Amino acid sequence: MQQVPLEHALLVAAILFGIGLTGLLARRNLLFTLMSIEILLSAAGLAFVAAASRWGQADGQVMFIFILVMAGAEVSVGLALVLQIHHALKTLDSDAIRQLRG
Amino acid sequence: MATLSAGAFYVFSGLAILATLLVIVQRNAVHALLYLVVSFLAVAGLLFVLGAPFAAALEVIIYAGAIMVLFVFVTMMVSPGQEAATADARWGLLKALVGPAAIALLLIVELGSVLVHAPAAHVGADVISPKEVAVALFGTYVLGVELASMLLLAGLVGAYHLGRRMLQRDREGETG
Protein backbone atom coordinates (compact mmCIF):
# COMPACT_ATOMS: atom_id res chain seq x y z
CA MET A 1 0.00 0.00 0.00
CA GLN A 2 1.38 3.39 -0.91
CA GLN A 3 1.36 6.10 1.72
CA VAL A 4 0.30 9.70 1.67
CA PRO A 5 3.12 12.25 1.97
CA LEU A 6 2.78 14.77 4.77
CA GLU A 7 2.95 17.62 2.23
CA HIS A 8 -0.29 16.49 0.58
CA ALA A 9 -2.18 16.49 3.86
CA LEU A 10 -0.85 19.97 4.69
CA LEU A 11 -1.71 21.14 1.16
CA VAL A 12 -5.33 20.02 1.57
CA ALA A 13 -5.53 21.85 4.91
CA ALA A 14 -4.04 24.96 3.27
CA ILE A 15 -6.51 24.84 0.37
CA LEU A 16 -9.46 24.50 2.75
CA PHE A 17 -8.08 27.38 4.83
CA GLY A 18 -7.70 29.49 1.67
CA ILE A 19 -11.29 28.80 0.62
CA GLY A 20 -12.52 29.76 4.08
CA LEU A 21 -10.43 32.94 4.05
CA THR A 22 -11.81 33.88 0.63
CA GLY A 23 -15.34 33.42 1.91
CA LEU A 24 -14.56 35.46 5.03
CA LEU A 25 -13.24 38.36 2.94
CA ALA A 26 -15.73 38.26 0.08
CA ARG A 27 -19.08 37.60 1.74
CA ARG A 28 -21.10 40.28 3.50
CA ASN A 29 -23.76 38.08 5.06
CA LEU A 30 -22.92 37.51 8.73
CA LEU A 31 -24.08 33.88 8.55
CA PHE A 32 -21.59 33.23 5.75
CA THR A 33 -18.91 34.97 7.78
CA LEU A 34 -19.51 32.56 10.67
CA MET A 35 -19.57 29.57 8.31
CA SER A 36 -16.23 30.67 6.84
CA ILE A 37 -14.75 30.88 10.34
CA GLU A 38 -15.91 27.31 10.96
CA ILE A 39 -14.17 26.23 7.74
CA LEU A 40 -10.98 27.98 8.87
CA LEU A 41 -11.02 26.28 12.28
CA SER A 42 -11.74 22.89 10.73
CA ALA A 43 -8.83 23.30 8.31
CA ALA A 44 -6.51 24.24 11.17
CA GLY A 45 -7.63 21.16 13.09
CA LEU A 46 -6.94 19.01 10.03
CA ALA A 47 -3.37 20.34 9.91
CA PHE A 48 -2.92 19.50 13.61
CA VAL A 49 -4.18 15.94 13.12
CA ALA A 50 -1.92 15.49 10.08
CA ALA A 51 1.05 16.57 12.19
CA ALA A 52 -0.03 14.19 14.97
CA SER A 53 -0.12 11.39 12.42
CA ARG A 54 3.31 12.37 11.07
CA TRP A 55 4.94 12.07 14.49
CA GLY A 56 2.75 9.28 15.84
CA GLN A 57 1.89 11.37 18.91
CA ALA A 58 -1.50 12.12 20.40
CA ASP A 59 -0.75 15.79 21.12
CA GLY A 60 -2.10 16.99 17.78
CA GLN A 61 -5.43 15.34 18.43
CA VAL A 62 -5.56 16.96 21.86
CA MET A 63 -5.10 20.30 20.13
CA PHE A 64 -7.90 19.35 17.71
CA ILE A 65 -10.22 18.83 20.69
CA PHE A 66 -9.31 22.25 22.06
CA ILE A 67 -10.02 23.81 18.66
CA LEU A 68 -13.38 22.04 18.66
CA VAL A 69 -14.23 23.46 22.10
CA MET A 70 -13.21 26.93 20.97
CA ALA A 71 -15.32 26.63 17.81
CA GLY A 72 -18.33 25.58 19.84
CA ALA A 73 -18.07 28.49 22.27
CA GLU A 74 -17.37 30.95 19.46
CA VAL A 75 -20.27 29.85 17.28
CA SER A 76 -22.82 29.92 20.11
CA VAL A 77 -21.93 33.49 21.08
CA GLY A 78 -21.59 34.50 17.42
CA LEU A 79 -25.01 33.17 16.46
CA ALA A 80 -26.58 34.86 19.51
CA LEU A 81 -25.03 38.11 18.28
CA VAL A 82 -26.38 37.44 14.77
CA LEU A 83 -29.87 37.08 16.25
CA GLN A 84 -29.43 40.34 18.17
CA ILE A 85 -28.20 42.18 15.09
CA HIS A 86 -31.05 40.82 12.99
CA HIS A 87 -33.50 41.87 15.68
CA ALA A 88 -32.10 45.38 15.98
CA LEU A 89 -31.28 46.21 12.36
CA LYS A 90 -33.47 43.81 10.31
CA THR A 91 -30.47 42.92 8.17
CA LEU A 92 -27.47 40.62 8.21
CA ASP A 93 -25.30 42.79 5.97
CA SER A 94 -22.05 43.31 7.88
CA ASP A 95 -21.57 46.66 6.10
CA ALA A 96 -24.86 47.91 7.56
CA ILE A 97 -23.51 47.68 11.10
CA ARG A 98 -21.67 50.97 11.37
CA GLN A 99 -22.98 52.61 14.52
CA LEU A 100 -19.44 52.93 15.84
CA ARG A 101 -18.15 54.69 12.72
CA GLY A 102 -17.20 58.27 13.56
CA MET B 1 -1.25 -1.05 11.68
CA ALA B 2 -2.07 0.59 8.39
CA THR B 3 -5.28 2.48 7.84
CA LEU B 4 -7.23 2.84 4.60
CA SER B 5 -5.46 3.14 1.29
CA ALA B 6 -4.00 6.36 -0.02
CA GLY B 7 -6.72 6.51 -2.67
CA ALA B 8 -9.34 7.17 0.02
CA PHE B 9 -7.31 10.16 1.19
CA TYR B 10 -7.38 11.80 -2.24
CA VAL B 11 -11.08 11.07 -2.78
CA PHE B 12 -11.96 12.62 0.60
CA SER B 13 -9.67 15.58 -0.14
CA GLY B 14 -11.34 16.27 -3.48
CA LEU B 15 -14.81 16.01 -1.97
CA ALA B 16 -13.89 18.30 0.93
CA ILE B 17 -12.43 20.96 -1.37
CA LEU B 18 -15.37 20.77 -3.79
CA ALA B 19 -18.01 20.96 -1.05
CA THR B 20 -16.22 23.83 0.69
CA LEU B 21 -15.95 25.78 -2.56
CA LEU B 22 -19.68 25.30 -3.12
CA VAL B 23 -20.36 26.62 0.41
CA ILE B 24 -18.92 30.06 -0.18
CA VAL B 25 -20.51 30.63 -3.59
CA GLN B 26 -24.10 29.91 -2.55
CA ARG B 27 -26.66 32.70 -2.41
CA ASN B 28 -29.05 30.86 -0.11
CA ALA B 29 -27.78 30.21 3.42
CA VAL B 30 -29.64 26.90 3.71
CA HIS B 31 -28.04 25.54 0.53
CA ALA B 32 -24.66 26.61 1.86
CA LEU B 33 -25.36 24.80 5.13
CA LEU B 34 -26.11 21.56 3.29
CA TYR B 35 -22.78 21.76 1.47
CA LEU B 36 -21.07 22.66 4.73
CA VAL B 37 -22.35 19.44 6.33
CA VAL B 38 -20.96 17.47 3.37
CA SER B 39 -17.68 19.34 3.72
CA PHE B 40 -17.39 18.48 7.42
CA LEU B 41 -18.24 14.83 6.72
CA ALA B 42 -15.50 14.72 4.08
CA VAL B 43 -13.03 16.26 6.54
CA ALA B 44 -14.10 13.62 9.06
CA GLY B 45 -13.25 10.97 6.48
CA LEU B 46 -9.86 12.63 6.01
CA LEU B 47 -9.24 12.51 9.75
CA PHE B 48 -10.13 8.83 9.79
CA VAL B 49 -7.73 8.06 6.96
CA LEU B 50 -5.05 10.02 8.83
CA GLY B 51 -5.34 7.55 11.70
CA ALA B 52 -7.41 9.68 14.06
CA PRO B 53 -10.73 7.84 14.53
CA PHE B 54 -11.59 9.73 17.72
CA ALA B 55 -11.09 13.10 16.06
CA ALA B 56 -13.18 11.90 13.10
CA ALA B 57 -16.04 10.93 15.41
CA LEU B 58 -15.86 14.29 17.17
CA GLU B 59 -15.88 16.09 13.80
CA VAL B 60 -19.11 14.31 12.83
CA ILE B 61 -20.80 14.70 16.22
CA ILE B 62 -19.84 18.29 17.04
CA TYR B 63 -19.20 20.04 13.71
CA ALA B 64 -21.62 18.22 11.40
CA GLY B 65 -24.07 17.63 14.25
CA ALA B 66 -24.26 20.22 17.00
CA ILE B 67 -22.83 23.31 15.31
CA MET B 68 -24.81 22.74 12.11
CA VAL B 69 -28.03 22.39 14.12
CA LEU B 70 -27.29 25.78 15.71
CA PHE B 71 -26.75 27.27 12.25
CA VAL B 72 -29.97 25.77 10.90
CA PHE B 73 -32.00 27.13 13.81
CA VAL B 74 -30.57 30.63 13.44
CA THR B 75 -31.06 30.54 9.66
CA MET B 76 -34.68 29.59 10.25
CA MET B 77 -35.16 32.58 12.56
CA VAL B 78 -33.57 35.20 10.32
CA SER B 79 -35.43 34.30 7.11
CA PRO B 80 -32.76 33.27 4.60
CA GLY B 81 -32.34 34.46 1.08
CA GLN B 82 -33.16 38.07 1.86
CA GLU B 83 -29.73 39.44 0.94
CA ALA B 84 -29.73 38.20 -2.64
CA ALA B 85 -30.00 41.86 -3.65
CA THR B 86 -26.97 43.04 -1.70
CA ALA B 87 -24.53 41.24 -3.93
CA ASP B 88 -21.23 40.40 -2.38
CA ALA B 89 -19.20 42.86 -4.40
CA ARG B 90 -16.76 44.24 -1.88
CA TRP B 91 -13.87 44.32 -4.30
CA GLY B 92 -12.86 47.81 -3.25
CA LEU B 93 -11.30 45.94 -0.35
CA LEU B 94 -8.87 44.33 -2.80
CA LYS B 95 -6.71 47.44 -3.01
CA ALA B 96 -6.24 47.43 0.74
CA LEU B 97 -5.35 43.74 0.59
CA VAL B 98 -2.39 44.10 -1.75
CA GLY B 99 0.16 44.95 0.96
CA PRO B 100 -0.76 42.22 3.47
CA ALA B 101 -1.14 39.69 0.65
CA ALA B 102 2.35 40.46 -0.70
CA ILE B 103 3.94 39.92 2.72
CA ALA B 104 1.84 36.79 3.31
CA LEU B 105 3.02 35.49 -0.06
CA LEU B 106 6.63 35.79 1.13
CA LEU B 107 5.70 33.79 4.23
CA ILE B 108 4.04 31.10 2.10
CA VAL B 109 7.11 30.87 -0.17
CA GLU B 110 9.32 30.50 2.90
CA LEU B 111 7.04 27.84 4.37
CA GLY B 112 6.92 25.99 1.06
CA SER B 113 10.70 25.98 0.71
CA VAL B 114 11.05 24.59 4.24
CA LEU B 115 8.56 21.85 3.42
CA VAL B 116 10.26 21.03 0.13
CA HIS B 117 13.65 20.63 1.78
CA ALA B 118 12.32 18.65 4.74
CA PRO B 119 12.99 14.91 4.78
CA ALA B 120 10.19 12.87 3.25
CA ALA B 121 7.51 11.98 5.77
CA HIS B 122 4.27 10.06 5.55
CA VAL B 123 0.98 10.32 7.36
CA GLY B 124 -1.69 7.77 8.15
CA ALA B 125 0.75 4.95 8.86
CA ASP B 126 -0.45 4.40 12.43
CA VAL B 127 -3.76 4.71 14.19
CA ILE B 128 -3.61 6.86 17.31
CA SER B 129 -6.21 5.26 19.53
CA PRO B 130 -8.70 7.19 21.67
CA LYS B 131 -6.94 5.77 24.72
CA GLU B 132 -3.67 7.50 23.84
CA VAL B 133 -5.54 10.75 23.22
CA ALA B 134 -7.32 10.45 26.57
CA VAL B 135 -4.09 9.75 28.44
CA ALA B 136 -2.49 12.85 26.91
CA LEU B 137 -5.63 14.96 27.42
CA PHE B 138 -6.16 14.15 31.10
CA GLY B 139 -2.49 13.76 31.96
CA THR B 140 -0.26 16.32 30.29
CA TYR B 141 -2.99 18.73 29.23
CA VAL B 142 -5.32 18.58 32.22
CA LEU B 143 -4.89 22.32 32.81
CA GLY B 144 -6.04 22.92 29.23
CA VAL B 145 -9.15 20.85 29.92
CA GLU B 146 -9.96 23.07 32.90
CA LEU B 147 -9.45 26.21 30.82
CA ALA B 148 -11.62 24.76 28.02
CA SER B 149 -14.40 24.06 30.51
CA MET B 150 -14.23 27.67 31.70
CA LEU B 151 -14.37 28.86 28.09
CA LEU B 152 -17.44 26.71 27.46
CA LEU B 153 -19.10 28.08 30.62
CA ALA B 154 -18.34 31.63 29.50
CA GLY B 155 -19.80 30.83 26.05
CA LEU B 156 -22.92 29.35 27.64
CA VAL B 157 -23.49 32.34 29.92
CA GLY B 158 -22.74 34.79 27.11
CA ALA B 159 -25.11 33.15 24.64
CA TYR B 160 -27.84 32.91 27.28
CA HIS B 161 -27.40 36.56 28.22
CA LEU B 162 -27.56 37.75 24.61
CA GLY B 163 -30.60 35.60 23.86
CA ARG B 164 -32.42 36.60 27.04
CA ARG B 165 -32.15 40.30 26.28
CA MET B 166 -33.89 39.72 22.96
CA LEU B 167 -36.71 37.73 24.55
CA GLN B 168 -37.26 40.43 27.18
CA ARG B 169 -37.44 43.12 24.52
CA ASP B 170 -40.00 41.05 22.62
CA ARG B 171 -42.16 40.76 25.72
CA GLU B 172 -41.96 44.49 26.43
CA GLY B 173 -42.89 45.20 22.82
CA GLU B 174 -46.02 43.07 23.20
CA THR B 175 -47.23 44.64 26.44
CA GLY B 176 -46.21 48.24 25.78
XYZ file of C-alpha atoms in Angstrom:
278
model
C 0.000 0.000 0.000
C 1.384 3.385 -0.907
C 1.357 6.104 1.724
C 0.299 9.705 1.672
C 3.123 12.252 1.971
C 2.777 14.775 4.771
C 2.947 17.619 2.226
C -0.286 16.487 0.576
C -2.179 16.493 3.859
C -0.851 19.966 4.688
C -1.715 21.141 1.164
C -5.329 20.016 1.568
C -5.529 21.854 4.909
C -4.042 24.962 3.274
C -6.509 24.845 0.369
C -9.460 24.495 2.750
C -8.079 27.378 4.827
C -7.695 29.487 1.673
C -11.294 28.801 0.617
C -12.516 29.764 4.077
C -10.426 32.936 4.050
C -11.807 33.881 0.627
C -15.336 33.415 1.912
C -14.561 35.458 5.026
C -13.240 38.360 2.936
C -15.727 38.255 0.075
C -19.076 37.595 1.735
C -21.099 40.281 3.503
C -23.758 38.080 5.056
C -22.924 37.515 8.729
C -24.084 33.884 8.547
C -21.592 33.229 5.747
C -18.907 34.973 7.782
C -19.513 32.563 10.669
C -19.571 29.571 8.310
C -16.235 30.674 6.844
C -14.753 30.876 10.340
C -15.915 27.308 10.958
C -14.173 26.231 7.744
C -10.983 27.984 8.873
C -11.018 26.276 12.278
C -11.745 22.892 10.733
C -8.826 23.300 8.313
C -6.506 24.239 11.166
C -7.634 21.160 13.086
C -6.937 19.013 10.032
C -3.368 20.336 9.915
C -2.916 19.498 13.605
C -4.176 15.939 13.125
C -1.920 15.491 10.079
C 1.052 16.575 12.192
C -0.026 14.188 14.968
C -0.122 11.389 12.425
C 3.306 12.368 11.071
C 4.945 12.075 14.492
C 2.752 9.283 15.838
C 1.890 11.366 18.908
C -1.505 12.115 20.404
C -0.751 15.790 21.122
C -2.097 16.988 17.778
C -5.429 15.339 18.426
C -5.563 16.964 21.863
C -5.105 20.304 20.126
C -7.899 19.351 17.705
C -10.216 18.825 20.687
C -9.311 22.255 22.063
C -10.019 23.808 18.660
C -13.379 22.044 18.660
C -14.229 23.455 22.096
C -13.208 26.931 20.965
C -15.319 26.635 17.809
C -18.333 25.576 19.845
C -18.067 28.486 22.274
C -17.372 30.951 19.461
C -20.269 29.850 17.279
C -22.817 29.924 20.108
C -21.930 33.491 21.079
C -21.590 34.499 17.418
C -25.011 33.172 16.461
C -26.583 34.863 19.508
C -25.028 38.108 18.282
C -26.383 37.441 14.769
C -29.868 37.084 16.252
C -29.433 40.342 18.170
C -28.197 42.183 15.094
C -31.046 40.821 12.990
C -33.497 41.871 15.682
C -32.102 45.384 15.983
C -31.280 46.205 12.359
C -33.468 43.806 10.310
C -30.467 42.925 8.169
C -27.467 40.620 8.210
C -25.298 42.791 5.971
C -22.050 43.314 7.883
C -21.574 46.657 6.100
C -24.862 47.912 7.565
C -23.505 47.683 11.100
C -21.674 50.969 11.371
C -22.977 52.614 14.524
C -19.444 52.931 15.835
C -18.153 54.692 12.721
C -17.200 58.266 13.558
C -1.248 -1.049 11.679
C -2.074 0.589 8.394
C -5.283 2.479 7.840
C -7.228 2.841 4.599
C -5.459 3.139 1.290
C -4.002 6.363 -0.017
C -6.722 6.511 -2.671
C -9.337 7.175 0.017
C -7.312 10.159 1.189
C -7.379 11.801 -2.235
C -11.075 11.066 -2.779
C -11.965 12.616 0.599
C -9.671 15.579 -0.144
C -11.339 16.270 -3.478
C -14.807 16.005 -1.967
C -13.892 18.299 0.926
C -12.432 20.959 -1.367
C -15.369 20.765 -3.794
C -18.008 20.962 -1.052
C -16.215 23.834 0.692
C -15.951 25.777 -2.564
C -19.682 25.303 -3.116
C -20.364 26.617 0.414
C -18.918 30.055 -0.180
C -20.513 30.628 -3.594
C -24.103 29.907 -2.546
C -26.660 32.702 -2.408
C -29.048 30.857 -0.115
C -27.778 30.211 3.420
C -29.635 26.896 3.713
C -28.041 25.539 0.531
C -24.657 26.613 1.857
C -25.360 24.798 5.132
C -26.111 21.562 3.289
C -22.784 21.757 1.472
C -21.070 22.662 4.734
C -22.353 19.445 6.333
C -20.964 17.473 3.373
C -17.677 19.335 3.724
C -17.390 18.479 7.422
C -18.240 14.831 6.718
C -15.497 14.718 4.080
C -13.034 16.256 6.539
C -14.105 13.617 9.063
C -13.249 10.971 6.475
C -9.858 12.628 6.009
C -9.237 12.512 9.753
C -10.135 8.825 9.790
C -7.727 8.057 6.962
C -5.047 10.018 8.828
C -5.344 7.550 11.701
C -7.410 9.683 14.064
C -10.731 7.838 14.534
C -11.592 9.731 17.720
C -11.094 13.102 16.058
C -13.183 11.902 13.097
C -16.042 10.931 15.408
C -15.856 14.295 17.169
C -15.877 16.090 13.798
C -19.106 14.311 12.828
C -20.803 14.703 16.216
C -19.842 18.288 17.037
C -19.199 20.036 13.714
C -21.623 18.221 11.403
C -24.069 17.634 14.252
C -24.262 20.220 16.996
C -22.826 23.307 15.310
C -24.807 22.745 12.111
C -28.026 22.392 14.122
C -27.293 25.775 15.709
C -26.746 27.269 12.248
C -29.974 25.768 10.895
C -31.997 27.131 13.811
C -30.573 30.630 13.444
C -31.056 30.538 9.656
C -34.679 29.593 10.248
C -35.161 32.577 12.564
C -33.568 35.199 10.322
C -35.433 34.305 7.106
C -32.764 33.269 4.598
C -32.342 34.465 1.079
C -33.159 38.074 1.861
C -29.734 39.442 0.936
C -29.729 38.204 -2.639
C -30.004 41.858 -3.654
C -26.971 43.041 -1.702
C -24.526 41.235 -3.932
C -21.227 40.405 -2.381
C -19.195 42.857 -4.401
C -16.756 44.242 -1.876
C -13.869 44.318 -4.303
C -12.857 47.813 -3.250
C -11.297 45.945 -0.354
C -8.874 44.329 -2.803
C -6.714 47.435 -3.015
C -6.236 47.430 0.743
C -5.354 43.744 0.589
C -2.388 44.096 -1.752
C 0.161 44.955 0.962
C -0.762 42.224 3.468
C -1.137 39.689 0.653
C 2.346 40.461 -0.702
C 3.938 39.916 2.716
C 1.836 36.789 3.314
C 3.022 35.492 -0.061
C 6.632 35.789 1.126
C 5.699 33.789 4.231
C 4.038 31.102 2.096
C 7.107 30.871 -0.167
C 9.324 30.502 2.902
C 7.039 27.844 4.368
C 6.922 25.993 1.064
C 10.702 25.977 0.710
C 11.054 24.595 4.240
C 8.564 21.848 3.422
C 10.263 21.030 0.131
C 13.648 20.633 1.777
C 12.322 18.655 4.735
C 12.990 14.905 4.776
C 10.186 12.874 3.248
C 7.513 11.975 5.773
C 4.266 10.060 5.546
C 0.983 10.322 7.357
C -1.686 7.770 8.151
C 0.755 4.947 8.860
C -0.451 4.397 12.425
C -3.760 4.705 14.188
C -3.606 6.862 17.306
C -6.213 5.263 19.535
C -8.703 7.191 21.670
C -6.943 5.766 24.719
C -3.667 7.505 23.837
C -5.536 10.753 23.222
C -7.324 10.446 26.567
C -4.088 9.752 28.436
C -2.491 12.854 26.905
C -5.626 14.957 27.421
C -6.159 14.147 31.096
C -2.485 13.758 31.955
C -0.259 16.321 30.285
C -2.988 18.730 29.232
C -5.324 18.578 32.222
C -4.887 22.321 32.812
C -6.042 22.917 29.232
C -9.154 20.848 29.919
C -9.962 23.070 32.898
C -9.451 26.207 30.816
C -11.616 24.763 28.018
C -14.395 24.060 30.510
C -14.229 27.668 31.698
C -14.371 28.863 28.090
C -17.445 26.712 27.463
C -19.095 28.080 30.618
C -18.345 31.634 29.496
C -19.801 30.835 26.052
C -22.920 29.350 27.643
C -23.489 32.342 29.920
C -22.741 34.795 27.111
C -25.112 33.148 24.635
C -27.843 32.906 27.283
C -27.402 36.557 28.216
C -27.563 37.750 24.614
C -30.602 35.596 23.865
C -32.423 36.603 27.035
C -32.154 40.305 26.282
C -33.888 39.725 22.961
C -36.705 37.726 24.554
C -37.261 40.430 27.177
C -37.436 43.124 24.518
C -40.000 41.051 22.624
C -42.156 40.762 25.719
C -41.955 44.492 26.433
C -42.891 45.202 22.817
C -46.018 43.067 23.197
C -47.230 44.641 26.438
C -46.213 48.236 25.778
